Short mmCIF file of C-alpha atoms in Angstrom, two decimals:
data_model
loop_
_atom_site.label_atom_id
_atom_site.label_comp_id
_atom_site.label_asym_id
_atom_site.label_seq_id
_atom_site.Cartn_x
_atom_site.Cartn_y
_atom_site.Cartn_z
CA MET C 77 -143.42 -9.21 -145.61
CA LYS C 78 -140.74 -6.71 -147.12
CA HIS C 79 -138.27 -5.43 -144.66
CA PRO C 80 -137.44 -1.77 -144.70
CA ILE C 81 -134.67 -0.50 -146.83
CA TYR C 82 -132.50 0.08 -144.08
CA LEU C 83 -132.82 -3.24 -142.19
CA GLN C 84 -131.83 -4.89 -145.82
CA VAL C 85 -128.38 -2.96 -145.80
CA ILE C 86 -127.81 -4.01 -142.38
CA ILE C 87 -128.30 -7.29 -143.04
CA ALA C 88 -126.29 -7.25 -146.50
CA ALA C 89 -123.29 -5.80 -144.19
CA LEU C 90 -123.35 -8.24 -141.30
CA ALA C 91 -123.20 -10.80 -144.61
CA LEU C 92 -120.44 -9.31 -146.27
CA SER C 93 -118.40 -9.04 -142.81
CA LEU C 94 -118.97 -12.86 -141.93
CA VAL C 95 -117.80 -13.77 -145.34
CA GLY C 96 -114.58 -11.33 -144.74
CA TYR C 97 -113.92 -12.83 -141.54
CA VAL C 98 -114.38 -16.36 -142.96
CA GLY C 99 -111.67 -15.87 -145.47
CA ILE C 100 -109.26 -14.25 -143.26
CA LEU C 101 -109.26 -17.33 -141.38
CA SER C 102 -108.92 -19.54 -144.29
CA TRP C 103 -105.82 -17.57 -145.31
CA ASN C 104 -104.10 -17.60 -142.15
CA ALA C 105 -104.51 -21.37 -142.02
CA TYR C 106 -103.23 -21.81 -145.42
CA ALA C 107 -100.39 -19.68 -144.89
CA SER C 108 -99.48 -21.54 -141.75
CA HIS C 109 -99.31 -24.72 -143.35
CA ARG C 110 -97.51 -23.37 -146.18
CA THR C 111 -94.49 -22.02 -144.11
CA ILE C 112 -94.15 -24.99 -141.86
CA GLY C 113 -90.68 -26.26 -142.31
CA GLN C 114 -89.59 -23.45 -144.42
CA PRO C 115 -88.06 -20.70 -142.03
CA GLU C 116 -87.86 -16.97 -143.96
CA ASN C 117 -85.05 -14.82 -144.41
CA VAL C 118 -82.55 -18.05 -143.84
CA ARG C 119 -78.88 -16.88 -144.78
CA ASP C 120 -76.00 -18.84 -145.19
CA THR C 121 -73.16 -17.29 -142.42
CA LEU C 122 -69.91 -17.89 -141.68
CA SER C 123 -68.20 -16.79 -138.33
CA VAL C 124 -64.55 -15.97 -137.54
CA SER C 125 -62.34 -14.54 -134.76
CA GLY C 126 -59.67 -12.03 -135.21
CA THR C 127 -56.90 -11.11 -132.74
CA ALA C 128 -54.16 -8.51 -132.54
CA LYS C 129 -51.39 -7.12 -130.38
CA ILE C 130 -49.46 -4.19 -130.28
CA SER C 131 -46.25 -3.60 -128.34
CA VAL C 132 -45.59 0.06 -127.27
CA LYS C 133 -42.90 1.87 -125.14
CA PRO C 134 -44.48 3.53 -122.03
CA ASP C 135 -44.66 7.33 -121.87
CA ILE C 136 -45.07 7.72 -118.06
CA ALA C 137 -43.75 6.51 -114.95
CA ARG C 138 -45.47 6.56 -111.51
CA LEU C 139 -43.01 6.72 -108.47
CA SER C 140 -43.92 6.78 -104.59
CA ILE C 141 -41.58 8.55 -102.57
CA GLY C 142 -42.17 9.05 -98.70
CA VAL C 143 -40.42 10.29 -95.69
CA VAL C 144 -40.86 8.24 -92.37
CA SER C 145 -39.70 10.46 -89.26
CA THR C 146 -39.70 9.64 -85.52
CA GLY C 147 -39.48 11.66 -82.72
CA SER C 148 -40.78 12.19 -79.24
CA SER C 149 -43.23 14.70 -79.88
CA VAL C 150 -45.85 14.96 -82.57
CA SER C 151 -45.42 18.57 -83.21
CA ALA C 152 -41.65 18.30 -83.64
CA THR C 153 -41.88 14.93 -85.50
CA GLN C 154 -44.24 16.53 -87.98
CA LYS C 155 -41.92 19.85 -88.35
CA GLN C 156 -38.89 17.37 -89.23
CA ASN C 157 -41.12 15.31 -91.83
CA THR C 158 -42.63 18.33 -93.44
CA GLU C 159 -39.33 19.99 -93.97
CA LYS C 160 -37.62 16.85 -95.74
CA MET C 161 -40.90 16.54 -97.81
CA ASN C 162 -41.10 20.10 -98.81
CA ALA C 163 -37.54 19.96 -99.79
CA ILE C 164 -37.92 16.71 -101.87
CA THR C 165 -41.01 18.30 -103.70
CA ASP C 166 -39.24 21.29 -104.68
CA ALA C 167 -36.53 19.05 -106.26
CA ILE C 168 -38.96 16.99 -108.04
CA LYS C 169 -40.32 20.06 -109.47
CA GLY C 170 -36.97 20.90 -110.44
CA PHE C 171 -36.95 17.77 -112.82
CA GLY C 172 -39.74 19.34 -114.94
CA VAL C 173 -42.60 17.42 -113.03
CA LYS C 174 -45.68 19.70 -112.91
CA ASP C 175 -47.99 20.42 -109.81
CA ASP C 176 -50.81 18.42 -111.01
CA ASP C 177 -48.54 15.02 -111.30
CA ILE C 178 -47.43 15.63 -107.65
CA GLN C 179 -50.18 14.54 -105.43
CA THR C 180 -49.99 13.34 -101.57
CA SER C 181 -50.98 9.86 -101.24
CA ASN C 182 -50.47 8.92 -97.55
CA TYR C 183 -50.11 10.84 -94.43
CA ASN C 184 -50.06 9.03 -90.92
CA ILE C 185 -48.99 9.55 -87.36
CA TYR C 186 -48.64 6.80 -84.93
CA PRO C 187 -47.63 6.40 -81.50
CA GLN C 188 -44.76 4.25 -80.64
CA TYR C 189 -44.91 2.09 -77.56
CA ASP C 190 -42.19 -0.13 -75.71
CA TYR C 191 -43.50 -2.99 -73.62
CA THR C 192 -41.38 -3.45 -70.34
CA ASP C 193 -42.67 -6.00 -67.78
CA GLY C 194 -45.98 -6.18 -69.40
CA ARG C 195 -46.51 -2.34 -69.24
CA GLN C 196 -46.83 -0.23 -72.39
CA VAL C 197 -44.72 2.80 -72.26
CA LEU C 198 -45.04 5.52 -74.95
CA ARG C 199 -41.64 6.05 -76.55
CA GLY C 200 -42.44 8.75 -78.99
CA TYR C 201 -44.19 9.13 -82.47
CA GLN C 202 -43.72 7.94 -86.24
CA VAL C 203 -44.99 10.46 -88.80
CA SER C 204 -45.04 9.18 -92.74
CA GLN C 205 -45.97 10.98 -95.46
CA GLN C 206 -45.71 9.93 -99.14
CA LEU C 207 -45.99 11.52 -102.40
CA SER C 208 -47.33 9.83 -105.83
CA VAL C 209 -45.20 11.36 -108.80
CA LYS C 210 -46.23 10.93 -112.44
CA VAL C 211 -42.89 11.38 -114.46
CA ARG C 212 -43.36 12.25 -118.27
CA ASN C 213 -39.63 12.67 -118.99
CA LEU C 214 -38.48 8.94 -118.25
CA GLU C 215 -34.58 9.75 -118.51
CA THR C 216 -35.24 11.84 -115.19
CA ILE C 217 -36.54 8.83 -113.10
CA GLY C 218 -33.26 7.63 -111.75
CA ASP C 219 -31.93 11.16 -110.85
CA ILE C 220 -35.50 11.96 -109.08
CA ILE C 221 -35.37 8.86 -106.97
CA ALA C 222 -31.23 9.66 -106.05
CA ARG C 223 -31.98 13.31 -105.09
CA ALA C 224 -35.11 12.35 -103.23
CA GLY C 225 -32.66 10.21 -101.18
CA GLU C 226 -30.05 12.81 -100.59
CA LEU C 227 -32.68 14.96 -99.22
CA GLY C 228 -33.87 12.44 -96.46
CA SER C 229 -36.35 10.05 -98.43
CA ASN C 230 -36.44 6.85 -96.95
CA ASP C 231 -39.75 5.18 -98.18
CA VAL C 232 -39.57 4.83 -101.87
CA GLY C 233 -42.12 2.46 -103.45
CA GLY C 234 -42.05 0.64 -106.82
CA VAL C 235 -41.82 2.40 -109.92
CA SER C 236 -44.52 1.53 -112.52
CA PHE C 237 -44.33 2.31 -116.09
CA GLU C 238 -48.00 2.93 -118.07
CA VAL C 239 -49.16 4.31 -121.12
CA ASP C 240 -50.74 7.95 -120.18
CA ASP C 241 -53.80 7.15 -123.07
CA THR C 242 -54.50 3.94 -124.53
CA THR C 243 -57.72 5.09 -126.59
CA ALA C 244 -55.71 5.52 -130.08
CA LEU C 245 -54.05 1.99 -129.32
CA GLN C 246 -57.31 0.35 -128.68
CA LYS C 247 -58.57 1.67 -131.84
CA GLN C 248 -55.38 0.49 -133.65
CA ALA C 249 -55.37 -3.09 -132.17
CA ARG C 250 -59.10 -3.33 -132.95
CA ASP C 251 -58.66 -2.24 -136.68
CA LYS C 252 -55.91 -4.71 -136.89
CA ALA C 253 -58.09 -7.65 -135.13
CA ILE C 254 -60.89 -6.77 -137.76
CA ALA C 255 -58.49 -7.14 -140.40
CA ASP C 256 -57.46 -10.39 -139.32
CA ALA C 257 -60.76 -11.92 -138.78
CA LYS C 258 -61.76 -10.62 -142.53
CA GLU C 259 -58.65 -12.31 -144.06
CA LYS C 260 -59.53 -15.68 -141.98
CA ALA C 261 -63.31 -15.26 -143.62
CA GLU C 262 -61.93 -14.79 -147.47
CA VAL C 263 -59.55 -17.81 -147.15
CA LEU C 264 -62.66 -19.96 -145.75
CA ALA C 265 -64.96 -18.55 -148.24
CA ARG C 266 -62.76 -19.50 -151.17
CA SER C 267 -62.07 -23.02 -149.80
CA LEU C 268 -65.76 -23.53 -149.31
CA GLY C 269 -66.42 -22.21 -153.15
CA MET C 270 -68.61 -19.26 -151.76
CA ARG C 271 -68.46 -15.74 -151.63
CA LEU C 272 -67.77 -13.48 -148.80
CA GLY C 273 -70.84 -11.10 -148.32
CA LYS C 274 -71.22 -8.34 -145.76
CA ALA C 275 -70.92 -8.72 -141.78
CA VAL C 276 -74.22 -9.25 -140.22
CA SER C 277 -72.88 -9.38 -136.53
CA PHE C 278 -69.73 -7.97 -134.65
CA SER C 279 -68.64 -8.42 -131.02
CA GLU C 280 -65.13 -7.53 -129.19
CA ASP C 281 -63.75 -8.51 -125.85
CA SER C 282 -63.11 -5.89 -123.65
CA GLY C 283 -59.39 -5.49 -124.61
CA SER C 284 -56.13 -6.13 -122.65
CA TYR C 285 -54.90 -3.04 -121.25
CA PRO C 286 -51.02 -2.39 -120.87
CA VAL C 287 -49.99 -4.04 -117.45
CA PRO C 288 -47.88 -1.64 -115.41
CA ILE C 289 -43.95 -2.73 -115.25
CA MET C 290 -43.19 -2.55 -111.40
CA TYR C 291 -39.35 -1.97 -110.19
CA ASN C 292 -38.17 -1.83 -106.69
CA SER C 293 -34.56 -0.79 -107.37
CA TYR C 294 -33.20 1.69 -105.08
CA ASP C 295 -30.67 1.17 -102.18
CA LYS C 296 -32.75 1.82 -99.18
CA VAL C 297 -29.58 1.58 -96.92
CA ALA C 298 -28.09 4.42 -98.74
CA MET C 299 -31.01 6.23 -98.34
CA GLU C 300 -31.56 6.03 -94.82
CA ALA C 301 -28.01 6.70 -94.14
CA GLY C 302 -28.40 10.01 -96.29
CA SER C 303 -25.53 9.14 -98.42
CA ARG C 304 -25.21 10.09 -102.14
CA ALA C 305 -26.16 6.68 -104.01
CA PRO C 306 -25.63 6.41 -107.83
CA SER C 307 -28.80 6.97 -109.89
CA PRO C 308 -30.72 3.60 -110.59
CA ASP C 309 -30.77 2.39 -114.16
CA ILE C 310 -34.36 1.75 -114.74
CA GLN C 311 -35.18 0.50 -117.91
CA SER C 312 -38.88 1.05 -119.11
CA GLY C 313 -39.39 -2.00 -121.14
CA SER C 314 -42.67 -2.31 -123.53
CA LEU C 315 -46.12 -2.96 -122.96
CA ASP C 316 -48.78 -5.15 -124.79
CA VAL C 317 -52.27 -3.87 -126.11
CA ALA C 318 -54.27 -6.78 -127.50
CA LYS C 319 -57.57 -6.94 -128.68
CA SER C 320 -59.92 -10.03 -130.15
CA VAL C 321 -63.01 -9.57 -132.16
CA SER C 322 -65.91 -12.12 -133.54
CA ILE C 323 -67.54 -11.36 -136.93
CA THR C 324 -70.23 -13.21 -138.90
CA PHE C 325 -70.66 -13.07 -142.59
CA GLU C 326 -72.98 -13.81 -145.12
CA ILE C 327 -71.61 -16.24 -147.90
CA GLN C 328 -73.12 -16.81 -151.03
#
């Protein structure tokens, strides 16, 4: 019995599909067997690290200058404290410090008590105010501190020296660290009788930022007495910016 033409076409198509499917399975099995123990794209590589450190002079200083006042009433003590601090602020500006570089960092009012026969007796109030000052002309630091003392500052914190913007220094240190790593890789490759190829991976640490140099060097006794003290000789020293990188190169 003859099958209709359309049925013969369907049977032929199914047969061809089955043959193709079996062929694909056979090829996959062959390919899997052929590549066992033969990983593709294996490259000979060499990993090295590079470091660099740059010493720089600080370009800004930060000062903490304050006034601590005591009195019998809050308003009178605040007035005394404010007058002294305003005079100090004006004097600081006279050394070329801009408004944006002067910030009130602390302001407190505390009651003060005496204790007699186990009883707490109000003695008065203490008002304290501090300024955070960024000084860009480092040669004026000593004079600023001395002048603040003359005008009644009796609470000067540490002087810290910093680099205002480390972006360019970080890039410079990174470039030097990369050059150091590449030089090491070239030496090792020559020793191995190989030729250095392109870099295939790179990583770097977060970097070592300059740690501020701190000084506490003003004569607080002279400040409290309101006397003229010589300007302290404060040295800015130097700061280090460090960078470390790891690079993997192809070798041939």
